[in-house]
Amino acid sequence: MSCTLCPRNCRVERGDTAGGGVCGMGTQPRVARAALHMWEEPCISGTRGSGAVFFSGCGLRCVFCQNEAISHGGTGETVSVRRLADIFRELEDQGAHNINLVTAAHFAPAVVGALDLYRPRIPIVYNSSGYESLATLRMLEGYIDIYLPDFKYIDAAMAAMLSGARDYPKVALEAIREMRRQTGPAVYDADGLMRRGTQIRHLVLPGLTGDSMRILTLIRDELPETPVSLMGQYTPCGRALSISGMDRKVTKKEYARVLAHMEAIGLSGYRQERSAASGEFVPAFDGTGVRNICHTDAGCVSQ
């Protein structure tokens, strides 16, 4: 296929298992982990966990990505659309509150195909960098109950330096508007779990508190009544370790300044504890839950 699934519009031919675009992936989904995940917002993880499916590859390529092993390195295992549908069913059977598709844009047709084969009775979450094509989002309309996008940058030069995407601020704003159009306002059940809606995540970056406050103000003005999750978990890793200013964590004072602004302008949502700024919260991308191993005398089990 000549791929235009993400805003890069690489238009490269992607084979079944390999491709030459920015994401580096083929058309068949590659998954690094499929398991109950407790480290999302409380309205997503709940008490039993979110059924997180971590896809390999990414079209954004942030220098500070904590999931670098899969987003840049491509760690993972190629699965069929049928197997992906079975993974959704297995996570539902394990008690997941939702199916959480983590960075799935470059596999959107396969995701749609899998959901056509099996639609779980729990919400489908689209966990995104915010760098999304409107055409791809419209392909997903009716399949996604909850959008969980990042809003990373408001400055084009910073987006270019840290993610190679100068157009990120404009693209993300338009994408989140489309997500909101599809889901409507946030809806929660009696236990506080999100059933439908869009929730924006923003990660505070070191030295960029002014940009963070501008983003929060933009959300209030352009995306009113959209809940926000403010994150202080930035942990320097990968290429960020060699970039001056990005090679340190966010200070307590920096995070407090942005949080105070969020509260002052009346944005609702969540605040992350700064103790989350640790590599300990990055899951093991070891293929958990990806394979289905069949034993002749004991049936099939996922591994």
C-alpha positions in Angstrom: 0.0 0.0 0.0 1.1 3.6 -0.6 0.7 4.8 2.9 -1.0 8.1 4.0 -2.3 6.9 7.3 -0.5 9.5 9.4 0.4 13.2 8.8 3.8 12.3 7.5 2.1 11.2 4.2 5.2 9.1 3.4 3.4 7.4 0.5 5.8 4.5 0.7 4.8 1.0 -0.2 4.4 -1.1 2.9 4.5 -4.9 2.7 2.9 -7.3 5.1 5.7 -7.2 7.6 8.1 -4.4 6.6 7.9 -0.8 5.3 10.2 2.1 4.5 8.2 4.9 6.0 8.8 6.9 9.2 7.1 4.2 11.3 9.1 1.4 9.7 6.2 -1.0 9.9 4.4 -3.3 7.5 0.7 -3.4 7.2 0.2 -6.4 9.6 0.1 -5.3 13.2 3.2 -5.8 15.3 2.4 -6.0 19.0 5.0 -5.9 21.8 2.7 -6.5 24.8 -1.0 -7.1 25.5 -1.9 -7.1 29.2 -3.8 -5.5 32.0 -2.2 -2.1 32.7 -2.6 -0.1 35.9 -0.7 3.0 35.1 -3.2 5.0 33.1 -5.5 7.7 34.6 -7.9 6.3 37.3 -10.9 6.6 35.0 -9.1 4.4 32.5 -7.2 1.8 34.7 -9.9 1.5 37.4 -9.4 -1.3 39.8 -8.7 -4.2 37.4 -6.6 -2.4 34.8 -6.9 -1.3 31.2 -6.4 -3.9 28.5 -3.4 -2.3 26.9 -2.2 -3.4 23.5 1.2 -1.8 22.8 1.8 -1.6 19.0 5.3 -1.3 17.6 6.5 1.6 15.5 5.4 5.3 15.6 5.1 8.1 13.1 6.2 10.8 15.5 9.6 9.7 16.8 10.0 11.8 19.9 13.6 12.0 21.2 12.4 11.4 24.8 10.1 8.5 24.2 10.0 6.1 27.2 8.8 3.3 24.9 11.7 3.7 22.6 12.3 0.0 22.3 9.0 -0.4 20.5 8.4 3.1 19.0 11.9 3.4 17.5 13.4 -0.1 17.8 10.4 -2.0 16.5 10.5 -4.7 19.2 7.4 -6.8 18.9 5.8 -9.7 17.1 3.7 -9.6 13.9 0.2 -10.9 14.3 -2.7 -11.5 12.0 -6.0 -9.5 12.1 -7.7 -12.6 13.5 -5.1 -12.9 16.3 -5.5 -9.2 17.1 -9.3 -9.8 17.5 -8.5 -12.7 19.8 -6.2 -10.6 21.9 -9.1 -8.1 22.4 -11.3 -11.0 23.5 -8.7 -12.4 25.9 -8.1 -9.1 27.6 -11.9 -8.7 28.0 -12.0 -12.1 29.5 -9.2 -11.2 32.0 -11.5 -8.4 33.3 -10.1 -5.4 31.6 -12.2 -2.2 31.9 -11.5 -1.3 28.3 -9.3 -2.2 25.3 -6.5 0.4 25.1 -4.9 0.7 21.7 -1.5 2.3 22.3 -0.1 4.1 19.2 -2.1 2.3 16.6 -2.5 4.9 13.8 -0.2 3.1 11.3 -2.2 -0.1 11.8 -5.6 1.5 11.7 -7.0 -0.7 8.9 -6.0 -3.8 10.8 -7.6 -2.5 14.0 -10.9 -1.9 12.1 -10.7 -5.3 10.6 -10.1 -6.9 14.1 -13.0 -5.0 15.6 -15.2 -6.1 12.8 -14.3 -9.7 13.7 -14.9 -9.2 17.4 -16.3 -6.1 19.1 -15.7 -6.2 22.9 -18.5 -5.2 25.2 -16.2 -2.8 26.9 -15.0 0.6 25.6 -12.3 0.9 23.0 -9.6 3.5 23.9 -7.4 5.1 21.2 -4.2 6.1 23.0 -2.5 8.6 20.7 0.4 11.0 20.4 -2.1 13.5 19.0 -0.3 13.5 15.7 -3.1 12.1 13.6 -4.5 12.3 10.1 -8.1 13.4 9.9 -8.8 10.8 7.3 -7.6 8.0 9.5 -9.6 9.3 12.5 -12.7 9.3 10.3 -11.9 5.7 9.3 -12.1 4.9 13.0 -15.4 6.7 13.7 -17.9 4.4 15.3 -15.1 2.0 16.5 -13.6 4.2 19.1 -15.4 5.1 22.4 -12.6 7.1 24.1 -9.8 9.1 22.6 -6.8 9.7 24.8 -4.5 12.0 22.8 -1.4 13.9 23.9 -1.0 17.6 23.2 2.7 17.9 23.3 3.8 21.2 21.8 2.5 24.6 21.0 5.8 25.9 19.5 6.6 24.6 15.9 10.3 24.9 16.4 10.3 22.8 19.5 8.1 20.2 17.8 10.6 20.1 15.0 13.6 19.7 17.3 12.1 17.1 19.6 9.8 15.1 17.3 10.8 16.1 13.7 7.2 17.4 13.2 7.0 21.2 12.7 3.3 20.9 11.9 2.5 19.2 15.2 0.7 22.1 17.0 -1.7 22.6 14.1 -2.2 18.9 13.3 -2.9 18.0 17.0 -5.4 20.7 17.5 -7.4 19.7 14.4 -7.1 16.0 15.3 -8.4 16.6 18.8 -11.3 18.7 17.5 -12.2 15.7 15.3 -11.9 13.3 18.3 -14.3 15.5 20.3 -16.7 15.6 17.4 -16.9 11.9 17.3 -17.2 11.2 21.0 -19.0 14.2 22.4 -18.6 15.2 26.0 -17.0 12.8 28.6 -19.3 10.2 30.1 -18.5 8.3 33.3 -20.2 5.4 35.0 -21.2 5.1 38.6 -17.7 4.0 39.5 -16.0 6.9 37.8 -14.8 4.9 34.8 -14.8 6.7 31.5 -17.3 5.2 29.1 -17.1 7.7 26.3 -15.3 11.0 25.5 -12.0 12.6 24.8 -9.3 13.3 27.5 -6.2 15.2 26.7 -2.8 14.4 28.2 0.0 17.0 28.5 3.5 16.1 29.6 5.4 18.9 31.2 8.9 19.1 29.7 12.0 20.6 31.5 12.4 24.3 30.9 9.2 24.6 29.0 6.7 25.6 31.6 5.7 28.6 29.6 4.8 26.4 26.7 2.8 24.1 29.0 0.7 27.0 30.3 0.0 28.2 26.8 -1.2 24.7 25.8 -3.5 24.6 28.8 -4.9 28.0 28.0 -5.4 26.9 24.3 -7.3 23.8 25.5 -9.6 25.9 27.7 -10.3 28.3 24.8 -10.4 26.0 21.8 -11.4 22.6 23.4 -13.7 23.7 26.2 -14.9 21.2 28.8 -12.3 18.6 27.7 -10.7 16.9 30.7 -7.0 17.2 31.0 -4.4 14.8 32.5 -1.3 16.8 33.6 1.8 14.6 33.7 5.1 15.2 35.4 6.6 11.9 34.6 9.3 13.1 32.1 12.3 10.9 32.5 15.3 11.6 30.2 16.2 8.6 28.1 17.4 7.7 24.6 18.5 10.6 22.4 17.2 13.2 25.0 20.2 12.4 27.2 22.5 14.1 24.7 20.3 17.2 24.3 21.1 20.1 26.7 18.1 21.0 28.8 16.3 17.7 28.0 18.8 15.6 30.0 17.1 16.2 33.4 13.8 15.6 35.1 11.1 18.3 35.6 11.7 20.1 38.9 9.1 20.2 41.7 8.8 24.0 41.2 8.3 23.7 37.4 5.5 21.1 37.8 3.8 23.1 40.6 3.9 26.3 38.4 2.0 24.5 35.6 -0.4 22.8 37.9 -1.2 26.1 39.6 -2.0 27.6 36.1 -4.2 24.6 35.3 -6.2 25.1 38.5 -6.3 28.9 38.0 -7.9 28.7 34.6 -10.4 26.1 35.7 -9.4 23.0 33.7 -10.8 19.7 35.1 -9.0 16.4 35.0 -6.1 14.7 36.7 -2.7 15.5 38.1 0.0 12.9 38.1 2.2 12.4 41.1 5.8 13.3 40.4 6.9 9.9 41.8 5.8 8.6 38.4 9.0 10.1 36.9 10.7 6.8 36.9 11.6 4.2 34.3 10.1 1.6 36.7 6.7 2.4 35.3 7.6 1.5 31.7 6.1 -2.0 31.1 8.2 -4.9 29.9 7.8 -5.2 26.1 8.5 -8.9 26.3 5.6 -10.2 24.1 3.3 -10.9 27.1 -0.2 -11.8 25.8 0.8 -11.6 22.2 1.2 -15.2 21.1 -1.4 -17.9 21.3 0.3 -21.2 22.1 -1.7 -24.3 21.3 -1.1 -27.6 23.2 -2.7 -30.7 21.8 -3.8 -32.0 25.2 -4.6 -28.7 26.9 -6.1 -26.4 24.4 -4.7 -22.9 23.6 -3.3 -20.3 26.0 -2.0 -16.8 25.5 1.6 -16.1 26.4 
